CSV table of C-alpha atoms in Angstrom, one decimal:
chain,number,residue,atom,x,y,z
M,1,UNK,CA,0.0,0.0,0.0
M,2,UNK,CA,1.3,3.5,-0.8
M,3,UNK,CA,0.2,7.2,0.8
M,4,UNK,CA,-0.7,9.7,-1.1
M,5,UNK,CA,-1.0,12.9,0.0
M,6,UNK,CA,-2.8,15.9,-1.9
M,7,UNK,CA,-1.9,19.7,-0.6
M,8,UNK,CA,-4.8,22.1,-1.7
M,9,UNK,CA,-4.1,26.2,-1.7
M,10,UNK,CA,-6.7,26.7,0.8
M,11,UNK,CA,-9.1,24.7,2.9
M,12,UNK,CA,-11.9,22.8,0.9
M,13,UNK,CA,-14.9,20.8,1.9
M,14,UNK,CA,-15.5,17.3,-0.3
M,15,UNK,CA,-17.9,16.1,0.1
M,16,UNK,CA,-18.5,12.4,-1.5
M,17,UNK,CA,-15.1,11.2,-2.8
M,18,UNK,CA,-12.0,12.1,-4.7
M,19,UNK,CA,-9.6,10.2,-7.2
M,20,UNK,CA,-6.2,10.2,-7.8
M,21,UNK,CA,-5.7,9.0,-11.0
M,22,UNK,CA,-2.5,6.9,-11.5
M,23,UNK,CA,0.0,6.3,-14.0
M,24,UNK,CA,0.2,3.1,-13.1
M,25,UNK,CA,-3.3,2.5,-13.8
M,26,UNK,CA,-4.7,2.4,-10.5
M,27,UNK,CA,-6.6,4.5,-8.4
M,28,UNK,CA,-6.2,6.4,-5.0
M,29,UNK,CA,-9.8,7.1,-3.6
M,30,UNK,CA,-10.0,9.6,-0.8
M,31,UNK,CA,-12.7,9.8,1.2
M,32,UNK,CA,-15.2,13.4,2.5
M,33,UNK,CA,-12.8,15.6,4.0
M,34,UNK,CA,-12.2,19.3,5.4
M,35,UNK,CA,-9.1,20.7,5.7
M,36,UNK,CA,-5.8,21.8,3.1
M,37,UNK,CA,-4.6,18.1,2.6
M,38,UNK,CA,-5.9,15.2,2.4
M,39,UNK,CA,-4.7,11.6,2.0
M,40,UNK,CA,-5.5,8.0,0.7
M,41,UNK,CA,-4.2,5.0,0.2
M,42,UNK,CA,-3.2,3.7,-3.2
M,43,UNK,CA,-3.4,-0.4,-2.9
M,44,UNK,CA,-0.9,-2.0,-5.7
M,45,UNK,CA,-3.2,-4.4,-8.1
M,46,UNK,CA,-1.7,-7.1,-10.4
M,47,UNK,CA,-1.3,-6.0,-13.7
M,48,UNK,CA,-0.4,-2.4,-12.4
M,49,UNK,CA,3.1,-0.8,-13.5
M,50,UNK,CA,4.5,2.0,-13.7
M,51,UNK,CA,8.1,3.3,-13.9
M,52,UNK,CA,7.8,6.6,-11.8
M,53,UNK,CA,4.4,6.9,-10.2
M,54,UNK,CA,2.8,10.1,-10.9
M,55,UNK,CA,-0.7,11.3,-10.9
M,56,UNK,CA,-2.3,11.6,-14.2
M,57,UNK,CA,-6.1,13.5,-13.3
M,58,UNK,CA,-8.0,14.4,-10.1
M,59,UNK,CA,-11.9,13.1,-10.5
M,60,UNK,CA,-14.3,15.0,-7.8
M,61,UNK,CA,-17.5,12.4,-7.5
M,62,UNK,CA,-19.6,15.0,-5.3
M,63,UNK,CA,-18.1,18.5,-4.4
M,64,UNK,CA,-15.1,20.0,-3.5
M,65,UNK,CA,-15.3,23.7,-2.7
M,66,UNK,CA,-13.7,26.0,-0.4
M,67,UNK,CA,-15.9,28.3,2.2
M,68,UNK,CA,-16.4,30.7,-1.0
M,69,UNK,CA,-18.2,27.8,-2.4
M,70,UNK,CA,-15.5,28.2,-5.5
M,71,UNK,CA,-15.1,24.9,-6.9
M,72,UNK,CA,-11.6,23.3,-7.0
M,73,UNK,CA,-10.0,23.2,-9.9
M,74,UNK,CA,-8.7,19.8,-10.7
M,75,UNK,CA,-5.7,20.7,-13.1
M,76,UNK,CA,-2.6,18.9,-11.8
M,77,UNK,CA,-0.3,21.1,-10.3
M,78,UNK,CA,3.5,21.0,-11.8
M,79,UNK,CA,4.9,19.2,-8.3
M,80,UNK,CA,3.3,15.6,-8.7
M,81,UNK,CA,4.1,12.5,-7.2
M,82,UNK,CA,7.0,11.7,-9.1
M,83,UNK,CA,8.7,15.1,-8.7
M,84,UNK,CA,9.7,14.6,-5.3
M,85,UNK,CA,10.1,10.5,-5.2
M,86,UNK,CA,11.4,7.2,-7.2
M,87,UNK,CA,8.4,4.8,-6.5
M,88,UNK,CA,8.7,2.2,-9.0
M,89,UNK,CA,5.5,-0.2,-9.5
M,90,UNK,CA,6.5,-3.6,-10.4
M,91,UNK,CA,3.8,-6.2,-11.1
M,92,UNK,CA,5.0,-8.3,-13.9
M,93,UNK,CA,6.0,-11.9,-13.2
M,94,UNK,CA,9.2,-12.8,-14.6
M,95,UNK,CA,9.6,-16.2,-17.2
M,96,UNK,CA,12.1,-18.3,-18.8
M,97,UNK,CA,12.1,-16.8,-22.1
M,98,UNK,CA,14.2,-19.5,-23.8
M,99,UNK,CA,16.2,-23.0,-22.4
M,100,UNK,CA,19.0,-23.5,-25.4
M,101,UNK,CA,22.3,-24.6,-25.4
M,102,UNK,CA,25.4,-23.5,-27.4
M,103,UNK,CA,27.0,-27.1,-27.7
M,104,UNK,CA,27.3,-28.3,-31.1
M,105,UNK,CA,24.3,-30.6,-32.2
M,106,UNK,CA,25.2,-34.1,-32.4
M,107,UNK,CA,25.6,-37.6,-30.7
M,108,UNK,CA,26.6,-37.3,-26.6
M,109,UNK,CA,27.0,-40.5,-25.0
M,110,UNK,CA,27.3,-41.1,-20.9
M,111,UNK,CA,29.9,-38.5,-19.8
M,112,UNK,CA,29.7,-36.0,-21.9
M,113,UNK,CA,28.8,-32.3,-21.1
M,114,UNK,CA,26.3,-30.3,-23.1
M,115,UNK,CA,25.5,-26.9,-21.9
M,116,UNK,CA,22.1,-25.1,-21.1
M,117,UNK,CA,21.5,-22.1,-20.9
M,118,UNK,CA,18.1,-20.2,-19.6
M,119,UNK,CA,17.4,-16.7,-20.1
M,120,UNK,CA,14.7,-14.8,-18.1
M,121,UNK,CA,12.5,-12.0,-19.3
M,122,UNK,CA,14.3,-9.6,-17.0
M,123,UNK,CA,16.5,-9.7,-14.2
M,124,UNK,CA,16.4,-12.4,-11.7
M,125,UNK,CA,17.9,-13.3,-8.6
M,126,UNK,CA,18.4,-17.2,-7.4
M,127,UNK,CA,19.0,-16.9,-3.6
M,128,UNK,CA,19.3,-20.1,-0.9
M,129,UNK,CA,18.8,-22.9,-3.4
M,130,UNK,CA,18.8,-24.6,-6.8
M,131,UNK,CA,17.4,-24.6,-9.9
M,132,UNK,CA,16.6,-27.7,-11.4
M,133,UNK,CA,15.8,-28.9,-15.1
M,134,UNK,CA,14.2,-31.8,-16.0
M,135,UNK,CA,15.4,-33.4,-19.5
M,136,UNK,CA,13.7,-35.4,-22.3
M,137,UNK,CA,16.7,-38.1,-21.8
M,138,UNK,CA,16.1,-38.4,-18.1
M,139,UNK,CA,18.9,-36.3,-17.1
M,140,UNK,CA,18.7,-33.1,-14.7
M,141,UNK,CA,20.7,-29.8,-14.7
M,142,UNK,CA,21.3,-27.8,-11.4
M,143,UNK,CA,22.0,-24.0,-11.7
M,144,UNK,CA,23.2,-22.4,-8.3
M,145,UNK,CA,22.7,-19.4,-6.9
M,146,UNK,CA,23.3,-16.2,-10.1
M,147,UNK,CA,21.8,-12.6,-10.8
M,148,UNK,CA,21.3,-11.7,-14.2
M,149,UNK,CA,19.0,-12.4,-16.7
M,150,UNK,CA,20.3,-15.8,-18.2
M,151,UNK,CA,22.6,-18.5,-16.4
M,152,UNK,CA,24.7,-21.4,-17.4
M,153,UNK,CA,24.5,-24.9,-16.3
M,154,UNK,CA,25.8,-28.3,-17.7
M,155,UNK,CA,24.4,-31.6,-18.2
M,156,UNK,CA,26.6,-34.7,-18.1
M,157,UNK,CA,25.3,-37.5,-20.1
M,158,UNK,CA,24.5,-40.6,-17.8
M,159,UNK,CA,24.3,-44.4,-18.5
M,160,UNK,CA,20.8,-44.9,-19.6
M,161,UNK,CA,19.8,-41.6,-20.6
M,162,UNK,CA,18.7,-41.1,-24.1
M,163,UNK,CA,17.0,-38.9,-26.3
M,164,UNK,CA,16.5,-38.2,-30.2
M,165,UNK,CA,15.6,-34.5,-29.6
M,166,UNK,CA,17.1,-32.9,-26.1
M,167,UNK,CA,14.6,-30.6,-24.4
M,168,UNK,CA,13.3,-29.5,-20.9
M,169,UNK,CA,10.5,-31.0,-19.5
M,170,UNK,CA,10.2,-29.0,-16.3
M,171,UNK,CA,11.8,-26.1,-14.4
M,172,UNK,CA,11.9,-25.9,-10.4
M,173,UNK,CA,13.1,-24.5,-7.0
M,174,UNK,CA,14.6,-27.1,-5.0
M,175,UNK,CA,14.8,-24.4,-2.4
M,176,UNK,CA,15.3,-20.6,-2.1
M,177,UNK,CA,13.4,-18.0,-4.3
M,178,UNK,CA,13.9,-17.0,-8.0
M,179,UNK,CA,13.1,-13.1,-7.6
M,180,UNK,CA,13.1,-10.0,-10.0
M,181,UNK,CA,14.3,-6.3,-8.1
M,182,UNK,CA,10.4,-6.4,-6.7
M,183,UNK,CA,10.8,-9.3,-5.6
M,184,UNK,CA,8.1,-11.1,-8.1
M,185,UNK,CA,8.4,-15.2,-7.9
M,186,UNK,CA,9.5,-16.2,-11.5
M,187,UNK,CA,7.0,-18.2,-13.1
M,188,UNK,CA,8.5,-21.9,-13.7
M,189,UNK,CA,7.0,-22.3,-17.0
M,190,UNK,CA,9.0,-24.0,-19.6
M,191,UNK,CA,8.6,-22.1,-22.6
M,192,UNK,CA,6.9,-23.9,-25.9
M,193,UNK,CA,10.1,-24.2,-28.0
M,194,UNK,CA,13.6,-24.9,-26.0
């Protein structure tokens, strides 16, 4: 949840409600107040993002006047939210993007290494655990702990693991969390050509 305050010029009555419109796409509703400033609560929905919150309109749903009865006029002022602040909404879940691997195509038999490599949509961090990949042939990969937005691991053919056409069947924490800088869990699935 996020405050945000509105400063007025002078005191005003609402009465009924007032919305911030957001950048972001959401909306910060403040309720019948009297007074210079006034404050709501802006409550971060899925889908929502936004790279510098800022206000985008003001929406009176009753009135707002001051004890003139002048109404207020809802132009933003230049000093908005994102003026004075860095507030960053984040609500897109990261994905594997691609699983490939750079190892020339071929025959591998049991003890050979072919690398994998899995890119991410954006950034992610793999803390306290392991990332694990199941294979077509049987065979797993284990990626440790990395930051970035791809990471390296190698398989190592084993007796008894076969395959025409190598590919990943699954993706999974073994522990720990797969995070983007909002902390967003990655989603695990494997996308439709790797």
């Amino acid at each position: 949840n996020i405050s945000i305050r509105v400063n007025f010029s002078k005191a005003i009555t609402l009465t009924g409600t007032m919305s911030v419109n957001l950048d972001s796409g959401g909306v910060c509703a403040i309720s019948a107040f009297v007074g210079t400033t006034a404050t709501g609560i802006y409550t971060v929905l899925i889908g929502q993002n936004s790279s510098d919150l800022t206000a985008t309109s003001i929406v009176v749903n009753g009135t707002a006047r001051d004890s003139a009865l002048n109404n207020l006029n809802t132009t933003l002022p230049g000093t908005n939210i994102a003026t004075n602040s860095n507030i960053v909404i984040d609500t897109t879940i990261p994905s594997v993007t691609s699983i490939q691997s750079l190892t020339a195509s071929g025959y591998y038999r049991a003890g050979q290494a072919i690398n994998i490599i899995v890119s991410f949509s954006e950034p992610v961090t793999l803390s306290n655990g392991t990332l694990s990949m199941n294979l077509t042939s049987g065979g797993t990969v284990l990626f440790g702990a990395f930051s970035g937005t791809s990471v390296t691991g190698v398989y190592t053919v084993l007796v008894g693991e076969n395959t025409l056409t190598l590919n990943a069947t699954s993706v999974s924490l073994t522990a720990g969390t797969l995070l983007d800088g909002s902390l967003n869990a990655t989603s695990m699935v494997v996308p439709s050509t790797n």
